[in-house]
Coordinates of C-alpha atoms in Angstrom, one line a residue:
M288 CA 5.8 -5.2 -42.3
K289 CA 7.3 -4.7 -38.8
F290 CA 7.5 -1.3 -37.3
R291 CA 9.9 0.0 -34.7
L292 CA 8.5 2.7 -32.4
I293 CA 10.4 6.0 -32.0
P294 CA 8.3 7.7 -29.3
D295 CA 8.6 11.2 -27.9
R296 CA 11.0 10.9 -25.0
T297 CA 9.1 13.3 -22.7
Q298 CA 8.7 11.4 -19.5
Y299 CA 5.0 12.0 -18.9
L300 CA 4.2 10.8 -22.4
N301 CA 5.7 7.3 -21.8
D302 CA 2.5 5.4 -21.9
V303 CA 1.4 6.9 -25.2
S304 CA 3.2 3.9 -26.8
E305 CA 0.3 1.7 -25.5
V306 CA -1.8 3.1 -28.3
P307 CA 0.1 1.5 -31.2
R308 CA 0.6 -1.6 -29.1
A309 CA -3.2 -1.9 -28.8
F310 CA -3.4 -2.3 -32.6
A311 CA -1.5 -5.6 -32.6
P312 CA -1.6 -7.8 -34.6
F313 CA -2.8 -5.4 -37.3
L314 CA 0.3 -3.3 -36.6
E315 CA 3.3 -5.6 -36.0
L316 CA 5.9 -4.1 -33.7
S317 CA 9.5 -5.0 -33.3
D318 CA 12.6 -3.3 -31.9
D319 CA 14.5 -4.0 -35.1
G320 CA 11.5 -3.4 -37.5
E321 CA 12.4 -2.3 -41.0
N322 CA 9.8 0.4 -40.9
F323 CA 9.3 3.1 -38.4
L324 CA 6.5 5.0 -36.6
E325 CA 7.6 8.1 -34.6
W326 CA 6.1 11.1 -32.9
E327 CA 7.3 14.2 -31.3
T328 CA 5.7 17.1 -29.4
G329 CA 6.3 20.7 -28.5
F330 CA 4.9 23.9 -27.3
D331 CA 5.4 27.2 -29.2
G332 CA 4.3 29.5 -26.5
K333 CA 0.7 29.4 -27.6
N334 CA -0.1 26.0 -29.1
F335 CA 0.8 22.5 -28.2
Y336 CA 1.6 20.4 -31.3
C337 CA 2.3 16.8 -32.2
V338 CA 4.0 15.5 -35.3
I339 CA 3.5 11.8 -36.3
N340 CA 5.7 10.4 -39.0
S341 CA 6.1 7.0 -40.7
D342 CA 7.9 5.8 -43.8
V343 CA 4.8 3.8 -44.7
F344 CA 1.9 6.1 -43.6
G345 CA 3.4 9.5 -44.1
R346 CA 3.7 12.7 -41.9
E347 CA 0.8 14.5 -40.2
E348 CA 0.8 17.4 -37.7
K349 CA -1.9 18.6 -35.4
S350 CA -2.0 21.3 -32.7
F351 CA -4.4 22.9 -30.1
E352 CA -4.2 25.8 -27.6
P353 CA -4.3 24.4 -24.1
K354 CA -6.8 26.1 -21.8
E355 CA -5.0 24.8 -18.8
K356 CA -1.4 26.0 -18.2
E357 CA -1.2 24.5 -14.7
N358 CA 1.4 21.7 -14.7
L359 CA -0.7 18.6 -13.8
L360 CA -3.7 19.6 -15.9
Y361 CA -1.5 20.7 -18.8
K362 CA 0.2 17.2 -18.8
K363 CA -3.2 15.4 -18.6
F364 CA -4.8 17.3 -21.5
T365 CA -1.7 17.3 -23.7
K366 CA -1.2 13.6 -23.2
R367 CA -4.8 12.9 -24.0
F368 CA -4.4 15.0 -27.2
V369 CA -1.4 12.9 -28.3
K370 CA -3.1 9.6 -27.7
N371 CA -6.3 10.6 -29.5
F372 CA -4.3 12.0 -32.5
L373 CA -2.1 8.8 -32.7
Y374 CA -5.2 6.6 -32.4
D375 CA -6.9 8.5 -35.2
Y376 CA -3.8 8.4 -37.4
L377 CA -3.4 4.6 -37.0
S378 CA -7.1 3.8 -37.2
R379 CA -7.4 5.6 -40.6
H380 CA -4.2 4.1 -42.1
L381 CA -4.9 0.6 -40.9
D382 CA -8.6 0.8 -41.5
K383 CA -9.3 -0.6 -38.0
R384 CA -11.4 0.7 -35.1
L385 CA -10.7 -0.6 -31.6
P386 CA -13.6 -1.0 -29.2
Y387 CA -12.0 1.2 -26.6
G388 CA -10.6 3.7 -29.1
S389 CA -7.6 5.6 -27.6
L390 CA -8.3 4.4 -24.0
T391 CA -5.4 2.4 -22.7
G392 CA -5.7 2.8 -19.0
V393 CA -6.7 0.2 -16.4
R394 CA -9.8 2.1 -15.1
P395 CA -12.1 3.4 -17.9
T396 CA -14.8 4.2 -15.2
G397 CA -12.3 6.6 -13.6
L398 CA -12.4 8.7 -16.8
Y399 CA -16.2 8.5 -16.9
Y400 CA -16.4 9.9 -13.4
E401 CA -14.1 12.8 -14.5
L402 CA -16.3 13.4 -17.5
M403 CA -19.5 13.6 -15.5
K404 CA -19.2 17.4 -15.5
E405 CA -19.9 17.2 -19.2
N406 CA -23.5 17.1 -20.3
D407 CA -23.1 13.7 -22.0
P408 CA -20.1 11.7 -20.6
K409 CA -21.0 8.6 -22.6
G410 CA -21.3 10.6 -25.8
Y411 CA -18.0 12.3 -25.0
L412 CA -16.3 8.9 -24.7
E413 CA -17.6 8.0 -28.1
K414 CA -16.8 11.3 -29.8
E415 CA -13.5 12.3 -28.3
F416 CA -12.0 8.9 -27.4
K417 CA -13.6 6.9 -30.2
V418 CA -15.0 4.3 -27.8
S419 CA -17.6 2.1 -29.4
E420 CA -21.2 2.6 -28.4
K421 CA -21.4 -0.8 -26.7
R422 CA -18.3 -0.3 -24.6
A423 CA -19.2 3.3 -23.7
S424 CA -22.5 2.0 -22.6
L425 CA -20.8 -0.7 -20.5
I426 CA -18.6 1.9 -18.8
E427 CA -21.7 4.0 -18.1
K428 CA -23.6 1.1 -16.6
C429 CA -20.8 0.2 -14.3
V430 CA -20.7 3.8 -12.9
L431 CA -24.5 3.9 -12.5
N432 CA -24.5 0.6 -10.7
Q433 CA -21.9 1.9 -8.2
K434 CA -24.2 4.5 -6.9
G435 CA -24.7 4.1 -3.2
Y436 CA -21.8 1.6 -3.0
R437 CA -18.8 3.7 -4.0
N438 CA -17.3 5.1 -0.8
E439 CA -16.9 8.9 -0.5
D440 CA -16.3 8.9 3.3
P441 CA -12.7 10.3 3.9
L442 CA -12.5 8.2 7.1
A443 CA -13.4 4.9 5.3
A444 CA -10.8 2.2 4.9
A445 CA -10.5 -1.3 3.6
I446 CA -8.3 -4.2 4.9
F447 CA -6.7 -6.5 2.4
V448 CA -4.8 -9.7 3.5
N449 CA -2.7 -11.6 1.0
V450 CA -2.3 -15.4 1.3
P451 CA 0.2 -16.3 -1.5
F452 CA -0.4 -20.1 -1.5
C453 CA -2.4 -22.4 -3.8
P454 CA -2.9 -26.1 -4.2
T455 CA -1.2 -26.0 -7.6
R456 CA -0.1 -23.2 -9.9
C457 CA -2.4 -22.3 -12.8
A458 CA -0.7 -22.0 -16.2
Y459 CA -1.9 -18.4 -16.7
C460 CA -1.0 -17.2 -13.2
S461 CA 1.7 -14.5 -12.8
F462 CA 1.2 -13.8 -9.1
I463 CA 4.0 -14.6 -6.7
S464 CA 2.3 -17.6 -5.2
T465 CA 3.7 -20.9 -4.0
E466 CA 2.2 -24.4 -4.1
V467 CA 1.1 -25.0 -0.6
F468 CA 2.5 -28.6 -0.3
R469 CA 6.0 -27.3 -0.8
V470 CA 6.0 -25.0 2.2
E471 CA 3.7 -26.6 4.8
K472 CA 6.3 -26.3 7.6
E473 CA 6.6 -22.5 7.0
L474 CA 2.9 -21.7 7.0
P475 CA 2.5 -21.3 10.7
L476 CA 5.2 -18.6 10.8
Y477 CA 3.6 -16.9 7.8
V478 CA 0.2 -16.8 9.5
E479 CA 1.8 -15.6 12.8
T480 CA 3.5 -12.7 11.0
A481 CA 0.4 -11.7 9.1
V482 CA -1.6 -11.8 12.4
R483 CA 1.0 -9.5 14.1
E484 CA 0.7 -7.1 11.2
L485 CA -3.1 -7.2 11.4
E486 CA -3.0 -6.4 15.1
R487 CA -0.8 -3.3 14.4
I488 CA -3.3 -2.3 11.7
K489 CA -6.1 -2.6 14.1
E490 CA -4.2 -0.3 16.5
I491 CA -3.7 2.3 13.8
I492 CA -7.3 2.2 12.8
G493 CA -8.5 2.5 16.4
N494 CA -6.2 5.5 17.0
S495 CA -7.1 7.3 13.8
G496 CA -10.9 7.1 14.0
R497 CA -11.2 5.4 10.6
K498 CA -14.1 3.1 9.7
V499 CA -13.5 -0.2 8.1
S500 CA -16.0 -0.6 5.3
S501 CA -14.8 -3.8 3.7
I502 CA -12.3 -6.6 4.3
Y503 CA -10.9 -8.9 1.6
V504 CA -8.7 -12.0 2.2
G505 CA -7.3 -13.1 -1.1
G506 CA -4.3 -14.5 -2.8
G507 CA -3.6 -17.1 -3.8
T508 CA -6.1 -19.4 -2.2
P509 CA -6.6 -18.6 1.5
T510 CA -8.8 -21.7 2.0
C511 CA -5.8 -24.0 1.1
L512 CA -4.6 -23.3 4.6
G513 CA -5.6 -25.9 7.1
T514 CA -8.6 -25.0 9.2
A515 CA -6.7 -24.2 12.3
L516 CA -4.3 -21.8 10.5
L517 CA -7.2 -20.2 8.6
E518 CA -9.0 -19.6 11.9
K519 CA -5.9 -18.0 13.4
L520 CA -5.6 -15.7 10.4
L521 CA -9.3 -14.6 10.3
T522 CA -9.8 -14.1 14.1
P523 CA -8.4 -10.5 14.2
L524 CA -10.9 -9.6 11.5
K525 CA -14.1 -11.2 12.7
D526 CA -15.6 -8.4 14.8
F527 CA -15.6 -5.4 12.4
G528 CA -19.2 -6.1 11.4
T529 CA -18.7 -5.1 7.8
E530 CA -18.6 -6.7 4.3
F531 CA -16.0 -9.5 4.7
T532 CA -14.9 -11.5 1.7
V533 CA -12.7 -14.6 1.6
E534 CA -11.4 -16.2 -1.6
A535 CA -12.1 -19.9 -1.9
G536 CA -11.0 -19.9 -5.6
R537 CA -10.2 -23.6 -5.7
P538 CA -13.3 -25.7 -5.2
D539 CA -11.2 -28.6 -3.9
T540 CA -10.2 -26.4 -0.8
V541 CA -13.8 -26.1 0.4
D542 CA -15.4 -28.5 2.8
A543 CA -18.1 -28.4 5.5
E544 CA -15.6 -27.7 8.3
K545 CA -14.2 -24.6 6.6
V546 CA -17.6 -23.4 5.6
D547 CA -18.6 -23.5 9.3
L548 CA -15.4 -21.7 10.2
L549 CA -16.1 -18.9 7.7
K550 CA -19.6 -18.5 9.1
A551 CA -18.2 -18.3 12.6
M552 CA -15.7 -15.7 11.6
N553 CA -18.6 -13.5 10.3
V554 CA -17.5 -13.8 6.6
T555 CA -20.2 -12.5 4.4
R556 CA -18.9 -13.1 0.9
V557 CA -17.0 -16.0 -0.7
S558 CA -15.4 -16.1 -4.2
L559 CA -15.5 -19.5 -5.8
N560 CA -13.8 -19.5 -9.1
P561 CA -14.6 -22.3 -11.6
Q562 CA -12.9 -20.5 -14.5
T563 CA -14.5 -23.1 -16.9
F564 CA -16.9 -26.0 -16.7
H565 CA -14.9 -28.2 -19.0
E566 CA -12.7 -31.0 -17.5
R567 CA -10.3 -31.0 -20.4
T568 CA -9.6 -27.3 -19.9
L569 CA -9.2 -27.6 -16.1
E570 CA -6.5 -30.1 -16.7
K571 CA -4.7 -28.0 -19.3
I572 CA -4.6 -24.9 -17.1
G573 CA -3.3 -26.9 -14.1
R574 CA -6.3 -26.9 -11.8
K575 CA -6.5 -30.3 -10.1
H576 CA -10.2 -30.3 -9.4
T577 CA -13.2 -31.5 -11.3
V578 CA -16.4 -29.9 -12.5
E579 CA -18.3 -32.0 -9.9
E580 CA -16.3 -30.4 -7.1
I581 CA -17.4 -27.0 -8.4
Y582 CA -21.1 -28.1 -7.9
R583 CA -20.3 -29.7 -4.5
S584 CA -18.5 -26.6 -3.2
Y585 CA -21.3 -24.3 -4.4
E586 CA -23.9 -26.3 -2.6
L587 CA -21.9 -25.9 0.7
L588 CA -21.7 -22.1 0.2
K589 CA -24.8 -20.9 -1.5
D590 CA -27.2 -20.4 1.4
K591 CA -24.6 -19.1 3.8
F592 CA -22.8 -16.4 1.9
S593 CA -23.0 -14.1 -1.0
V594 CA -21.1 -16.0 -3.7
N595 CA -19.0 -14.8 -6.6
A596 CA -18.0 -17.1 -9.5
D597 CA -15.1 -16.3 -11.8
L598 CA -14.9 -17.3 -15.5
I599 CA -12.1 -16.7 -18.0
A600 CA -12.7 -15.9 -21.7
G601 CA -10.0 -17.1 -24.1
L602 CA -8.7 -20.2 -22.3
P603 CA -6.6 -22.5 -24.6
D604 CA -8.6 -24.6 -27.2
E605 CA -12.0 -23.3 -26.0
D606 CA -14.2 -21.8 -28.7
E607 CA -17.1 -19.5 -28.3
E608 CA -19.6 -22.2 -27.6
D609 CA -17.4 -23.8 -25.0
F610 CA -17.3 -20.5 -23.1
A611 CA -21.0 -19.9 -23.6
Y612 CA -21.6 -23.3 -22.0
S613 CA -19.6 -22.3 -18.9
V614 CA -21.6 -19.0 -18.7
R615 CA -24.9 -20.8 -18.9
K616 CA -23.8 -23.4 -16.3
T617 CA -22.8 -20.6 -14.0
T618 CA -26.1 -18.7 -14.3
E619 CA -27.9 -21.9 -13.6
L620 CA -26.2 -21.9 -10.1
R621 CA -27.4 -18.3 -9.6
P622 CA -24.5 -16.9 -7.7
D623 CA -24.9 -13.3 -6.6
N624 CA -21.9 -12.1 -8.6
V625 CA -20.2 -13.4 -11.8
T626 CA -16.9 -12.0 -12.8
V627 CA -15.7 -12.5 -16.4
H628 CA -12.0 -12.1 -17.1
A629 CA -10.3 -12.0 -20.5
L630 CA -7.3 -14.2 -20.5
S631 CA -4.1 -12.2 -19.8
L632 CA -0.7 -13.6 -20.8
K633 CA 1.6 -12.0 -18.2
R634 CA 5.3 -12.4 -17.7
G635 CA 6.0 -15.1 -15.1
S636 CA 3.1 -17.3 -16.2
R637 CA 3.7 -20.8 -17.7
F638 CA 1.6 -19.9 -20.7
N639 CA 4.0 -17.0 -21.4
E640 CA 7.1 -19.1 -20.9
E641 CA 5.7 -21.6 -23.4
G642 CA 5.6 -18.9 -26.0
R643 CA 1.8 -18.6 -26.3
S644 CA 0.9 -15.3 -28.0
K645 CA -1.7 -12.8 -27.1
K646 CA -4.4 -13.8 -29.6
A647 CA -6.4 -11.1 -31.3
D648 CA -8.6 -13.1 -33.6
G649 CA -11.8 -11.7 -32.1
R650 CA -12.6 -14.9 -30.2
A651 CA -12.0 -13.7 -26.7
F652 CA -13.8 -10.4 -27.4
A653 CA -16.8 -12.3 -28.8
M654 CA -16.9 -14.3 -25.6
C655 CA -16.9 -11.2 -23.5
D656 CA -19.6 -9.8 -25.7
F657 CA -21.7 -12.9 -25.2
A658 CA -21.3 -12.7 -21.5
L659 CA -22.3 -9.0 -21.5
D660 CA -25.5 -9.7 -23.3
Y661 CA -26.4 -13.0 -21.7
L662 CA -25.8 -12.1 -18.1
Q663 CA -27.8 -8.9 -18.5
E664 CA -30.6 -11.0 -20.0
K665 CA -30.5 -13.2 -16.9
G666 CA -30.8 -10.3 -14.5
Y667 CA -27.1 -9.5 -13.8
S668 CA -25.8 -5.9 -14.2
P669 CA -22.2 -4.8 -14.8
Y670 CA -20.9 -2.9 -11.7
Y671 CA -17.1 -2.7 -11.9
M672 CA -14.5 -3.3 -14.6
Y673 CA -10.8 -2.9 -15.4
R674 CA -8.5 -3.6 -18.3
Q675 CA -5.0 -5.2 -18.3
K676 CA -2.0 -5.3 -20.7
N677 CA -1.4 -8.4 -22.7
T678 CA -5.1 -9.4 -22.7
A679 CA -6.6 -11.4 -25.5
D680 CA -8.2 -9.1 -28.0
N681 CA -7.5 -6.2 -25.6
A682 CA -10.8 -7.1 -23.9
E683 CA -11.9 -6.3 -20.4
N684 CA -12.6 -7.8 -17.0
V685 CA -16.1 -7.1 -15.7
G686 CA -17.9 -7.9 -12.5
Y687 CA -21.7 -8.5 -12.8
C688 CA -24.2 -8.7 -9.9
L689 CA -27.8 -9.5 -9.1
P690 CA -29.7 -6.4 -7.8
G691 CA -28.3 -5.1 -4.5
T692 CA -25.4 -7.6 -4.3
Q693 CA -22.5 -5.2 -5.3
C694 CA -19.2 -5.9 -3.6
R695 CA -18.1 -2.6 -2.0
Y696 CA -14.5 -3.8 -1.9
N697 CA -14.3 -4.4 -5.6
I698 CA -15.7 -1.0 -6.4
D699 CA -13.5 0.9 -4.0
M700 CA -10.4 -0.9 -5.2
M701 CA -11.1 -0.3 -8.9
E702 CA -12.0 3.3 -8.3
E703 CA -9.2 3.8 -5.7
S704 CA -11.7 5.7 -3.6
I705 CA -10.6 4.8 -0.1
T706 CA -7.5 4.1 2.0
V707 CA -6.4 0.5 2.1
F708 CA -4.5 -1.3 4.9
G709 CA -2.6 -4.2 3.3
A710 CA -1.2 -7.2 5.2
G711 CA 0.8 -10.2 4.0
A712 CA 3.5 -10.8 1.5
G713 CA 3.1 -8.5 -1.6
A714 CA 0.2 -6.6 -0.1
V715 CA 0.1 -2.9 -0.9
S716 CA -1.2 -0.3 1.5
K717 CA -2.7 2.9 0.0
S718 CA -3.3 6.2 1.6
V719 CA -5.8 8.3 -0.3
C720 CA -5.0 11.9 0.4
R721 CA -7.9 14.3 -0.3
E722 CA -6.3 17.6 0.6
K723 CA -6.1 20.0 -2.4
E724 CA -5.5 17.6 -5.3
R725 CA -6.4 14.0 -4.6
R726 CA -3.3 11.8 -4.6
I727 CA -2.5 8.3 -3.5
E728 CA 0.6 7.2 -1.6
R729 CA 1.6 3.5 -1.5
L730 CA 3.6 1.3 0.8
A731 CA 4.4 -2.2 -0.5
N732 CA 5.3 -5.2 1.6
P733 CA 8.1 -7.6 0.4
K734 CA 6.8 -9.8 -2.4
G735 CA 8.3 -13.1 -1.5
F736 CA 6.7 -14.8 1.5
R737 CA 10.1 -15.8 3.0
E738 CA 11.4 -12.2 2.7
Y739 CA 8.2 -11.0 4.3
I740 CA 8.7 -13.3 7.3
D741 CA 12.4 -12.3 7.6
R742 CA 11.6 -8.6 7.5
R743 CA 8.5 -8.8 9.7
E744 CA 9.8 -6.3 12.3
E745 CA 10.5 -3.7 9.6
V746 CA 7.2 -4.4 7.9
I747 CA 5.2 -4.0 11.1
G748 CA 7.1 -0.9 12.2
R749 CA 6.7 0.9 8.9
K750 CA 2.9 0.7 9.0
A751 CA 2.3 3.4 11.7
E752 CA 4.9 5.7 10.3
F753 CA 3.3 5.5 6.8
F754 CA -0.3 6.1 7.9
N755 CA 0.7 8.9 10.3
T756 CA 2.5 10.7 7.5
F757 CA -0.2 10.4 4.8
R758 CA -3.6 11.1 6.3
S759 CA -6.8 11.4 4.3

């Protein structure tokens, strides 16, 4: 049976449709499905009600009296009510429970922070949102391990620099990134533009009294730039004396000369991303490096920086033992941080264009489960997490750390707790405004690197106006 969704058209309820989508493939959805699932809501002056109807599962209605009538709180609690009711309806009729229950958002820890005014936030997640005990515990552990690292200083800020170039394009990648060999002649102008933007950012920071708590240079693969260009890009950032991370995701872009440069630039953390320790998989996903190069690069980095290693659960033709092997090999290296991502099939990726489907056979989730148990057994603790759409088994992405090695930038980005100055193509600046109700204003740079270069005067000019308008 294929179901077409007929959702309530109230604008603030748009994302409620993510609840039935989370039940795929147990609930097959299609715009021209022969069966239907619909819901509508209303307010009778006292009670908010929701009616769910399906030609297969029948009609049910539920209501409650909102305690909050103020607009934003009313919207938040009524939306939560509809999502919980819809989840309960589908869970009963499909006889399926989802590990995250009715939670569909990117940041489960954000809800936990909100619920901390309750006596038992973990229990509340389990009871009200039907989150499984293991996933509620994971959320709780991430929050507890952020204590002392999550930034509450209204003057704190982070700097993010995007370098949208890679040696090759991974088959699962949906970022707007370009293979570096195709644009070598344009790289100097890109770096020059980003440096000009960084110099403007430094002026704004100096004039505002803000404190830079973390810096992250990512992409893409920043270390695919030649050493001279990388030095030029990092020089404006080297004297902040704070946590400073550079992505070196491709092991084949790391050599002794670049390691010495990163050290000279006062970089403190490096992200080296094996993704898998199987040669056959590396070839399938389009990464032109070997497992041996992973080991070689790690040896160059390990005693000089706090190192993070990324792995992906659910890569094509890997089974649970294949993934477990990669996890074990990673922990043998003993990096300070290990990040486990569930494979996400996004539009724009080669995997999506090839018609690969988002698998929900339990394999990817079992892999994430193994990583959660094994990494904790080996002394790692979960400290930040997020979820994405189109992820295998609707699983999660989790960062794990050895004691005292939490990455402040990762925590602050996931919790959206501080202002961010973004530089480079596609970078997004965020101003966290704390007056009255906390809100976030965003300013996005042009996504394409050529457009970013062409509009550099506009991009640089908008920075001061934006951050002067929206102050913490």
